[in-house]
GROMACS .gro file of C-alpha atoms in nm:
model
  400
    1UNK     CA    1   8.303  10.355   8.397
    2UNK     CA    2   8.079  10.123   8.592
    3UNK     CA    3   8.078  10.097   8.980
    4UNK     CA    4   8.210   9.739   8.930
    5UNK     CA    5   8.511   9.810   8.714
    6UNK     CA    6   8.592  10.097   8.955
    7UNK     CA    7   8.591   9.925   9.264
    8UNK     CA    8   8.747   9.604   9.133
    9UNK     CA    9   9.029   9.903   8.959
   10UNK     CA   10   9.022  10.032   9.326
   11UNK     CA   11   9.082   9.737   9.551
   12UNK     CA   12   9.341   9.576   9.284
   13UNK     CA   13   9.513   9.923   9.264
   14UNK     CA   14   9.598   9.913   9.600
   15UNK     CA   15   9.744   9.540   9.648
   16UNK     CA   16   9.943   9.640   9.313
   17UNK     CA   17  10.083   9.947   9.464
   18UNK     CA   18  10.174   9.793   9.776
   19UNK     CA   19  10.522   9.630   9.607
   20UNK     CA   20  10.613   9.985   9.444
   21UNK     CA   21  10.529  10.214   9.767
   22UNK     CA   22  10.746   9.949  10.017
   23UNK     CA   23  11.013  10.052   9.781
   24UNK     CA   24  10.979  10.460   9.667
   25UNK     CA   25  10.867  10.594  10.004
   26UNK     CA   26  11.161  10.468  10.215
   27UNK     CA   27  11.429  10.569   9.926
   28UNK     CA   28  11.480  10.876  10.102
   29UNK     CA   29  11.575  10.768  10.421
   30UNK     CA   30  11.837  10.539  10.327
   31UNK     CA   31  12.093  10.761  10.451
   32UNK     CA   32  11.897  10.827  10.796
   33UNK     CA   33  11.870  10.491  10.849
   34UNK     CA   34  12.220  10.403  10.840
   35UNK     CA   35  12.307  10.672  11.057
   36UNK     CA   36  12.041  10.540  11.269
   37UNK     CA   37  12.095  10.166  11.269
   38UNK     CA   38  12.525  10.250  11.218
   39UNK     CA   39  12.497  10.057  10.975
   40UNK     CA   40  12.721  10.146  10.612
   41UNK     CA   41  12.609  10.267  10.273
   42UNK     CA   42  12.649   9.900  10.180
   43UNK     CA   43  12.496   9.726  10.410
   44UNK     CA   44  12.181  10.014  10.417
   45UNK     CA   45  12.141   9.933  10.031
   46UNK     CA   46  12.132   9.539  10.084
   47UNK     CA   47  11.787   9.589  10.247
   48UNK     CA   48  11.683   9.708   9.909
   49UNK     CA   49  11.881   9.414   9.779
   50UNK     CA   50  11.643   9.159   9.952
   51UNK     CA   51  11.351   9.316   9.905
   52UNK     CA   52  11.380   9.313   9.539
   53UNK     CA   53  11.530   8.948   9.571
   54UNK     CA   54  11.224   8.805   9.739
   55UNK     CA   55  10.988   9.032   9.491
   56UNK     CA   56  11.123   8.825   9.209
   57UNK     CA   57  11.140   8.462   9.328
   58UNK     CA   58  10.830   8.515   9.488
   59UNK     CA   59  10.666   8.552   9.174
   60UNK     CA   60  10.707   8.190   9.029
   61UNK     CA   61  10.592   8.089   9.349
   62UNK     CA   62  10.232   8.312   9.377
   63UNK     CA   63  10.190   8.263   9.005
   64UNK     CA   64  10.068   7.847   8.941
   65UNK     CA   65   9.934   7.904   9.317
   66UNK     CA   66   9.668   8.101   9.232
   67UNK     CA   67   9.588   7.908   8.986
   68UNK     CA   68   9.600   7.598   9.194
   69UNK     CA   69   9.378   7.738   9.452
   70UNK     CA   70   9.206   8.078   9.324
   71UNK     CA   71   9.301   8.435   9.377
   72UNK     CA   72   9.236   8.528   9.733
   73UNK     CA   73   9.389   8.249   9.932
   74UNK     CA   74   9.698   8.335   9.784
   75UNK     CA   75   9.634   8.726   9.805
   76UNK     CA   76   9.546   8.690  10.202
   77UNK     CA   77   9.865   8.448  10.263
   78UNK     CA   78  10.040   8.715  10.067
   79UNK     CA   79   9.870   8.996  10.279
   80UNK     CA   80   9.951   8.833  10.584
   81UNK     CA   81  10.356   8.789  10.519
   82UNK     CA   82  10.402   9.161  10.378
   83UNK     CA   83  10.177   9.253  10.722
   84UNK     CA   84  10.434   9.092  10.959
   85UNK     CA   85  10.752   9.212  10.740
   86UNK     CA   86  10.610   9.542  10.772
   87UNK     CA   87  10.580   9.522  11.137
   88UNK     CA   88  10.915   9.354  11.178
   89UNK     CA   89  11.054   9.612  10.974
   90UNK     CA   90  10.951   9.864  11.211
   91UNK     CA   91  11.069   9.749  11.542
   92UNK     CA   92  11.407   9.700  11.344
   93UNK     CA   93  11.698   9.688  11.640
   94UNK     CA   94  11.972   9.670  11.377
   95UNK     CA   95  12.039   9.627  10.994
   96UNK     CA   96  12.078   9.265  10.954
   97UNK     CA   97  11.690   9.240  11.115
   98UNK     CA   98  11.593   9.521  10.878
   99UNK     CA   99  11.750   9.321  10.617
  100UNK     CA  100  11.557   8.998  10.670
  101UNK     CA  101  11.238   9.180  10.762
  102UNK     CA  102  11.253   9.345  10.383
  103UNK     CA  103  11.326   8.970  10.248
  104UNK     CA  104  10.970   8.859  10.393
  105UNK     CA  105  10.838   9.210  10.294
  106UNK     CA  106  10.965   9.151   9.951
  107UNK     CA  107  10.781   8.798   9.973
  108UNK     CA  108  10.421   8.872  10.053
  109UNK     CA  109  10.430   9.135   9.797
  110UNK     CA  110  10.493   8.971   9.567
  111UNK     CA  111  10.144   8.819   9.541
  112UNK     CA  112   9.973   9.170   9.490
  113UNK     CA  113  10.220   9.209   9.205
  114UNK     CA  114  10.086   8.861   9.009
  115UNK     CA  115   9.766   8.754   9.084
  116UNK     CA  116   9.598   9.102   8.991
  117UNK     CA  117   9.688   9.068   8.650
  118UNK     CA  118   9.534   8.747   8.696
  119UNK     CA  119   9.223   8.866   8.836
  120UNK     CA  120   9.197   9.097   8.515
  121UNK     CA  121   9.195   8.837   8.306
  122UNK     CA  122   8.944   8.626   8.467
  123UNK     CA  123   8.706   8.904   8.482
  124UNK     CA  124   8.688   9.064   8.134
  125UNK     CA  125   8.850   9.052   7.804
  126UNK     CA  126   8.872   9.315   7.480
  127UNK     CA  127   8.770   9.675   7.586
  128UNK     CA  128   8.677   9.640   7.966
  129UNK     CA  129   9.027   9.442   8.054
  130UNK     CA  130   9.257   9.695   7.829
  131UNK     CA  131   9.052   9.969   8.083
  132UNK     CA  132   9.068   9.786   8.347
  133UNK     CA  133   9.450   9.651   8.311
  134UNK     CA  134   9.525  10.046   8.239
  135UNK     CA  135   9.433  10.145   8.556
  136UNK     CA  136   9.634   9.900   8.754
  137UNK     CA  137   9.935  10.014   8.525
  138UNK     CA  138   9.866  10.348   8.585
  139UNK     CA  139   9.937  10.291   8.955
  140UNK     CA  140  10.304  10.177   8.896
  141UNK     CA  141  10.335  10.494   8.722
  142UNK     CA  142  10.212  10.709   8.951
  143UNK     CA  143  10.385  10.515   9.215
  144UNK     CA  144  10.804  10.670   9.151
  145UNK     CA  145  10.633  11.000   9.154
  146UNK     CA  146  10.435  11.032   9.451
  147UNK     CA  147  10.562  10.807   9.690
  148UNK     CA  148  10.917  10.915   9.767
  149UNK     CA  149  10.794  11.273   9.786
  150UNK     CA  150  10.478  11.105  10.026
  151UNK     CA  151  10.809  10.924  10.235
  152UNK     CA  152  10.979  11.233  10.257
  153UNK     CA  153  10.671  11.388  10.470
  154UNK     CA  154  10.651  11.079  10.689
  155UNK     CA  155  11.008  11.031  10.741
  156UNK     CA  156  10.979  11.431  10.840
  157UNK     CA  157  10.685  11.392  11.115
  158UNK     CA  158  10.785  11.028  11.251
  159UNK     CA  159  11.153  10.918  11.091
  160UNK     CA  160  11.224  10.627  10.900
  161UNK     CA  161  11.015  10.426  11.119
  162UNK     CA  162  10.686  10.564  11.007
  163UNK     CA  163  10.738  10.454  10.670
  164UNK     CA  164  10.648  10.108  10.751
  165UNK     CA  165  10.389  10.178  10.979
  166UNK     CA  166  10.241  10.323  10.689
  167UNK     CA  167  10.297  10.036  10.464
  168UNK     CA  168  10.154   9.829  10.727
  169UNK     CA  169   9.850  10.032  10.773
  170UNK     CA  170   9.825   9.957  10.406
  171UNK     CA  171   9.852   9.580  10.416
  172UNK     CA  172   9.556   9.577  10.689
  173UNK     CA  173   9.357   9.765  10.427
  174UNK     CA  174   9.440   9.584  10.173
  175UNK     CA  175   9.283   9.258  10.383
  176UNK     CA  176   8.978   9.448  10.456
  177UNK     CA  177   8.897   9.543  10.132
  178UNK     CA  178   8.977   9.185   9.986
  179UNK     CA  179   8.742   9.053  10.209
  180UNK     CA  180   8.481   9.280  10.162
  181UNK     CA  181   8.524   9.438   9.805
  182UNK     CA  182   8.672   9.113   9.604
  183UNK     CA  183   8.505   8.784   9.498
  184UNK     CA  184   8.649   8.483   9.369
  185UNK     CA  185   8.766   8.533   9.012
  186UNK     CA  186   8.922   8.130   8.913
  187UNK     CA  187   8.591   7.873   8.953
  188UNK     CA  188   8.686   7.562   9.117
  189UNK     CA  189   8.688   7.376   8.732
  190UNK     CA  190   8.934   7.539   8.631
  191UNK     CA  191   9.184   7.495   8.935
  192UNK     CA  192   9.192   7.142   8.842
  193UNK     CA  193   9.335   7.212   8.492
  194UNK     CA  194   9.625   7.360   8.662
  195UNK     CA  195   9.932   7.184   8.816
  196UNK     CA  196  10.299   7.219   8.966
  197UNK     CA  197  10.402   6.986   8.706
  198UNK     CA  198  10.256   7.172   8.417
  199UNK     CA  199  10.396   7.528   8.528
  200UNK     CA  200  10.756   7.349   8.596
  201UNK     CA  201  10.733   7.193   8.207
  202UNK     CA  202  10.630   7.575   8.090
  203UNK     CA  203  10.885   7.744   8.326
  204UNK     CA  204  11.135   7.453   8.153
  205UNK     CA  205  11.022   7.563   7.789
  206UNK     CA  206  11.045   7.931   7.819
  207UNK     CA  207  11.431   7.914   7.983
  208UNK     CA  208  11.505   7.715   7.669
  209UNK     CA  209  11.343   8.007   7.423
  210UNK     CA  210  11.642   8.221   7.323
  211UNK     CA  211  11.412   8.437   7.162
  212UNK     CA  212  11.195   8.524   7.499
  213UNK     CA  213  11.514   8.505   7.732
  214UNK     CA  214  11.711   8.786   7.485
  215UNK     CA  215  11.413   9.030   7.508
  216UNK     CA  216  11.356   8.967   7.879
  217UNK     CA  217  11.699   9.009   7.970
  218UNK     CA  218  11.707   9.350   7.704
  219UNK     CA  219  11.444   9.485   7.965
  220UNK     CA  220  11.578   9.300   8.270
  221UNK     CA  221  11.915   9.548   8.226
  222UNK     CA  222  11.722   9.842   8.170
  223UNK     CA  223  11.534   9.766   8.506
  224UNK     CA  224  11.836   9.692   8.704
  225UNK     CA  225  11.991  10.041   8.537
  226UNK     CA  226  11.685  10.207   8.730
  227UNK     CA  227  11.770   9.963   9.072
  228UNK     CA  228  12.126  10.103   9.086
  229UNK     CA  229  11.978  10.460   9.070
  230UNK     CA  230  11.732  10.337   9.317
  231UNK     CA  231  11.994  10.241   9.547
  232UNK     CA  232  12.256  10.500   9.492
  233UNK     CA  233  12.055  10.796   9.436
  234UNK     CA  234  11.963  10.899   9.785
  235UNK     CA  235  12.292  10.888   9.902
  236UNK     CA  236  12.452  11.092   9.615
  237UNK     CA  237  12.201  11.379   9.574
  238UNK     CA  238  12.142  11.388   9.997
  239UNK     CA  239  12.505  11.363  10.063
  240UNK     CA  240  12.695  11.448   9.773
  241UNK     CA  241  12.527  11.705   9.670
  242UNK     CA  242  12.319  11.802   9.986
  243UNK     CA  243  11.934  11.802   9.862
  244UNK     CA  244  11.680  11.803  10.170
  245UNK     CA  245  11.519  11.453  10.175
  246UNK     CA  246  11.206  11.678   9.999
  247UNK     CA  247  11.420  11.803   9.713
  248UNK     CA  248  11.586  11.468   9.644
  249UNK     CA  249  11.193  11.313   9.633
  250UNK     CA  250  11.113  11.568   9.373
  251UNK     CA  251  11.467  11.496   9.172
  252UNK     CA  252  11.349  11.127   9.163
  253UNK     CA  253  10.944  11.190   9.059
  254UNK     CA  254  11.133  11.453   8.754
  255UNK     CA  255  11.299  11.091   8.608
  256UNK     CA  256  11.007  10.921   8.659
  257UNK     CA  257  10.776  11.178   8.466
  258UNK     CA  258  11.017  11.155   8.151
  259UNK     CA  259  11.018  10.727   8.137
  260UNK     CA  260  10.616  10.750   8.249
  261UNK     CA  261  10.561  11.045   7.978
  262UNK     CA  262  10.732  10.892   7.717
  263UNK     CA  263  10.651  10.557   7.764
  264UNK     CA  264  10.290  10.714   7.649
  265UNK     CA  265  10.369  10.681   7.310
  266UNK     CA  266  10.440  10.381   7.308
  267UNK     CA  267  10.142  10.252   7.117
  268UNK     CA  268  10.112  10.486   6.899
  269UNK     CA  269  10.487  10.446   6.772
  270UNK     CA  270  10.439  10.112   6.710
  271UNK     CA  271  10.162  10.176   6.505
  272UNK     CA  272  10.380  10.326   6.266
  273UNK     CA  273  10.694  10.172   6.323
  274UNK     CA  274  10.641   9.861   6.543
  275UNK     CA  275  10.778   9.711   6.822
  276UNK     CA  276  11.112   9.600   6.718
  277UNK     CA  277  11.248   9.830   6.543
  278UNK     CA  278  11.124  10.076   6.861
  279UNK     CA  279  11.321   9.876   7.078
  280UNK     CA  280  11.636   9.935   6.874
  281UNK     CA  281  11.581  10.294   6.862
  282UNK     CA  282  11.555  10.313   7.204
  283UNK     CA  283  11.792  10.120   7.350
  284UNK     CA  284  12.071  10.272   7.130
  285UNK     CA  285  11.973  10.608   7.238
  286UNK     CA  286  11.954  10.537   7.602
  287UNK     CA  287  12.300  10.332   7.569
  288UNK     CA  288  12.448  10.687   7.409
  289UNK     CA  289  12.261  10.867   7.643
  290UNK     CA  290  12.445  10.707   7.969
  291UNK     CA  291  12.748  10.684   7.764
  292UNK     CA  292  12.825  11.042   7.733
  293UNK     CA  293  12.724  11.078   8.102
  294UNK     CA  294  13.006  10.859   8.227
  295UNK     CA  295  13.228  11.054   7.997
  296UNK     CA  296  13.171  11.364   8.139
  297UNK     CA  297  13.139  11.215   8.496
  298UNK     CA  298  13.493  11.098   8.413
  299UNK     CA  299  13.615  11.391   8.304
  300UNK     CA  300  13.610  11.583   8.617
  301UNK     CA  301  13.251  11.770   8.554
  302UNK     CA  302  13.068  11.672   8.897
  303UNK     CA  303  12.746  11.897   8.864
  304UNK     CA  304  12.386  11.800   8.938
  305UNK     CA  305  12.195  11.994   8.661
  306UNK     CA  306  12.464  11.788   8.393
  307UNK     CA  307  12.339  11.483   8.576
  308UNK     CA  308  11.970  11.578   8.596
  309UNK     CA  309  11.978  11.639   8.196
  310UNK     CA  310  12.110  11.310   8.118
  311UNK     CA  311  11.938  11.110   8.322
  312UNK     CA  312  11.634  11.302   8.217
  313UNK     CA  313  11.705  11.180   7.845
  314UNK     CA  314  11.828  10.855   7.929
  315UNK     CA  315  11.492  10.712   8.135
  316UNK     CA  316  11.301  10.887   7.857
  317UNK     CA  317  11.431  10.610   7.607
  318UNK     CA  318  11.420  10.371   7.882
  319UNK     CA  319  11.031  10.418   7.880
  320UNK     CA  320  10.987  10.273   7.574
  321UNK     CA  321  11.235   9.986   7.616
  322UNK     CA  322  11.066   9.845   7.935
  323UNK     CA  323  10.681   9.765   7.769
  324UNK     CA  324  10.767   9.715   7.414
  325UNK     CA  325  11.062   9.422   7.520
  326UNK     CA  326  10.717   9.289   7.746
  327UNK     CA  327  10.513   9.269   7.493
  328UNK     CA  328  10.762   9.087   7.190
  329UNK     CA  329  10.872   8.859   7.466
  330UNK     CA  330  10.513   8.743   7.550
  331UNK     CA  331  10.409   8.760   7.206
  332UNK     CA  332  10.449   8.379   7.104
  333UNK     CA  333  10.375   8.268   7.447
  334UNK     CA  334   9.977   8.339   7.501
  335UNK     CA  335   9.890   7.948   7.631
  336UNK     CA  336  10.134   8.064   7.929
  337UNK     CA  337  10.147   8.400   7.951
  338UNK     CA  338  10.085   8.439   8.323
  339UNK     CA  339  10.406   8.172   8.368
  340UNK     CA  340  10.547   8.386   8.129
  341UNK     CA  341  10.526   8.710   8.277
  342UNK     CA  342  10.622   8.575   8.636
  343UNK     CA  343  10.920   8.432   8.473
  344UNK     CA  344  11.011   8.732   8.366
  345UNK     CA  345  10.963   8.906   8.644
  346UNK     CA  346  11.157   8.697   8.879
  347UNK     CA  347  11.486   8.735   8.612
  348UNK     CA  348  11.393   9.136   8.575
  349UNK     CA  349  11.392   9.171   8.994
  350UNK     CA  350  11.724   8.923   9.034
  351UNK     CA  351  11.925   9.074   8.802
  352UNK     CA  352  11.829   9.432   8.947
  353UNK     CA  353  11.936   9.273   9.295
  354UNK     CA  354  12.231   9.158   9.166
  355UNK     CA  355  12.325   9.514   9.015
  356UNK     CA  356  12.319   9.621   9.334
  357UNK     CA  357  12.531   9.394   9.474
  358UNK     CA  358  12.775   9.479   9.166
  359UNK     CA  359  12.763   9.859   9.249
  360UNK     CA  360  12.737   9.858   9.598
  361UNK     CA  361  13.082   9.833   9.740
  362UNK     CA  362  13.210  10.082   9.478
  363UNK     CA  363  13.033  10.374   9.643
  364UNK     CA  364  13.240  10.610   9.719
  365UNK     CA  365  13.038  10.949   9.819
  366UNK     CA  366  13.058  11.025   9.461
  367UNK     CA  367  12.835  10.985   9.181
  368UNK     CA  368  13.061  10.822   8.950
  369UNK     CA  369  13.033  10.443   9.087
  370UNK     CA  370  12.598  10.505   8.999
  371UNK     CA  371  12.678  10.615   8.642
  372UNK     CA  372  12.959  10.355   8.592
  373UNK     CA  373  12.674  10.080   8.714
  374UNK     CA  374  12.356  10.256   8.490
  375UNK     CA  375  12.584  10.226   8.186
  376UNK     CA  376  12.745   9.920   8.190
  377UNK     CA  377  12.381   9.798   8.220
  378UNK     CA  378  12.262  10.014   7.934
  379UNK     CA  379  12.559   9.903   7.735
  380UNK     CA  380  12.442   9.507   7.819
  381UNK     CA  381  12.065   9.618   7.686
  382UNK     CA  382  12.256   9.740   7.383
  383UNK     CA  383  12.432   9.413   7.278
  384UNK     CA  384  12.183   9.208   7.388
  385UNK     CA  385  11.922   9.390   7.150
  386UNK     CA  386  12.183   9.388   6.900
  387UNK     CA  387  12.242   9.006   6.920
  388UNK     CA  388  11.864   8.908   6.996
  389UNK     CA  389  11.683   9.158   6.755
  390UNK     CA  390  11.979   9.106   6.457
  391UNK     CA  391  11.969   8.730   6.493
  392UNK     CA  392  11.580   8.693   6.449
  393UNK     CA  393  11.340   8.987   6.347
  394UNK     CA  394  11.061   8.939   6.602
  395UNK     CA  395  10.729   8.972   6.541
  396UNK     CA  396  10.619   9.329   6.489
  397UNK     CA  397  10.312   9.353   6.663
  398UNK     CA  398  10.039   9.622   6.581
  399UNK     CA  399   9.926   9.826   6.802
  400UNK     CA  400   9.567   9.811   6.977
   0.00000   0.00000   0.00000
């Protein structure tokens, strides 16, 4: 690997992680923050609620504006806002503040989440992008595993607090090492090619594409399945089922090593079976999968290693639902695939907000609203694949 390609993986590693850390490392003081601010299970989750709101509409926003006016305006604006949410965030008197500091968290990181992808592309195609693009992906992977069990040391030393000072000490290093580290990727002829009125027309042409929207929405419900884990799961497996803030963080990073492991194989499945019929596969098995879980949840049997099987199985399948619905819905849209994919993004985050929202006031102390809400959206990913893949047989597309 050559020292460009590892500092450029480097410095856009880190503005990529910053979205996924702001959310894993503070998942496992939910429940000490709402005994700290008195604030409800409810109200505790709707701070993940914003954050995830903001981290979608943010998207369309930091998407054509990079393109408008290059990559690091954008990334330091961004930089800045997640900065001062971070800092708001700490000094926190009460939920509702906590609340709107996460929406303006959720807003400036939004930028680290689009334009690096961006950057990728403007630096290198074929071999040296897939490498470099791999990278950057391998940071949201690594990101469910280490930091809640990272949060659960901080929140240990310096409480729920600390977590954003550490997010924040982040976002200052993030600046320093765009300034220092990162050029200008987007030349100043090609900014002029670009233009709110041409990413509104593309925006306007992909919500009309029932073809894109079906697939996005197949993996926007298997996302928001993960959200109302996200959301629930401290509380059950802290509460419920009284796991130290350190076991719960390494109950979470076991899920996230079945979807990341599995999720693996992705290419080489498609090889030999490609991407559609994959996405069947999968999302019937992780529908039955979270099927049989509510039925057993239903049927009295309240046990953690039952749960910790099934989920296990479940976000296994879901691995291979999540990048193989990305790449058929981008498929026929390569012109405007960065509109694309922040389109898609935006309606992936949203509808995981609005899970929440679904699933929130059911809590009850139990695990069974969670399930309920991760299979009614596995169910949705079901039909939806049913309706979108039945209706036309996308494009099967090999794998590189």
């Amino acid at each position: 690997m050559s020292s460009s390609l590892l500092r450029y993986a480097i410095v856009l590693g880190l503005l990529t992680a910053m979205g996924p850390f702001a959310i894993d490392m503070y998942l496992p003081a939910l429940p000490e923050i709402g005994r700290s601010l008195g604030a409800g299970t409810e109200a505790v989750q709707a701070s993940l609620m914003a954050f995830f709101v903001s981290l979608g509409v943010g998207q369309l926003v930091f998407g054509p504006l990079s393109d408008m006016f290059g990559r690091k305006l954008p990334l330091y604006v961004g930089l800045a806002v997640f900065l001062a949410g971070s800092i708001g965030c700490v000094f926190a008197p009460d939920i509702e503040t906590l609340i709107a500091f996460r929406f303006v968290q959720g807003l400036g990181a939004c930028a680290g989440m689009v334009i690096p992808r961006a950057v990728v592309r403007d630096l290198h195609t074929g071999t040296e992008a897939a490498r470099l693009m791999s990278l950057l992906m391998l940071v949201f992977s690594v990101s469910p595993i280490l930091a809640p069990l990272a949060g659960s040391f901080v929140i240990e030393a310096a409480g729920w607090r600390g977590v954003f000072w550490v997010v924040t000490i982040l976002a200052a290093l993030g600046i320093l090492l765009l300034a220092l580290c990162l050029g200008e990727t987007r030349p100043r002829h090609h900014r002029v090619e670009s233009s709110i009125a041409g990413a509104l027309s593309a925006y306007r042409s992909l919500l009309t594409d029932r073809q894109f929207l079906g697939l996005t929405f197949i993996g926007a419900f298997g996302i928001a399945s993960f959200f109302a884990y996200l959301a629930n799961s401290s509380f059950v497996l802290i509460e419920h089922y009284g796991l130290s803030p350190r076991l719960y963080s390494v109950f979470f990073s076991i899920n996230a090593v079945s979807f990341i492991g599995v999720s693996q194989c992705t290419a080489w499945l498609a090889a030999r079976f490609g991407f559609g019929r994959i996405v069947r596969v999968a999302v019937t098995g992780y529908a039955v999968a979270m099927v049989v879980l509510l039925a057993v949840t239903l049927a009295g049997v309240d046990r953690l290693d039952v749960l910790a099987a099934l989920l296990f199985v479940g976000y296994g399948f879901l691995g291979l639902v999540i990048p193989t619905t990305s790449v058929l819905a981008l498929e026929d849209h390569g012109a405007v695939a960065g509109t694309a994919s922040a389109l898609m993004g935006t309606l992936q985050f949203v509808t995981g907000a609005v899970v929440i929202a679904v699933v929130g006031p059911f809590f009850d102390g139990t695990s069974l609203p969670m399930v309920a809400g991760i299979t009614a959206c596995a169910v949705i990913a079901f039909v939806l694949a049913q309706a979108t893949l039945g209706r036309k047989r996308p494009v099967e597309v090999p794998a590189q």
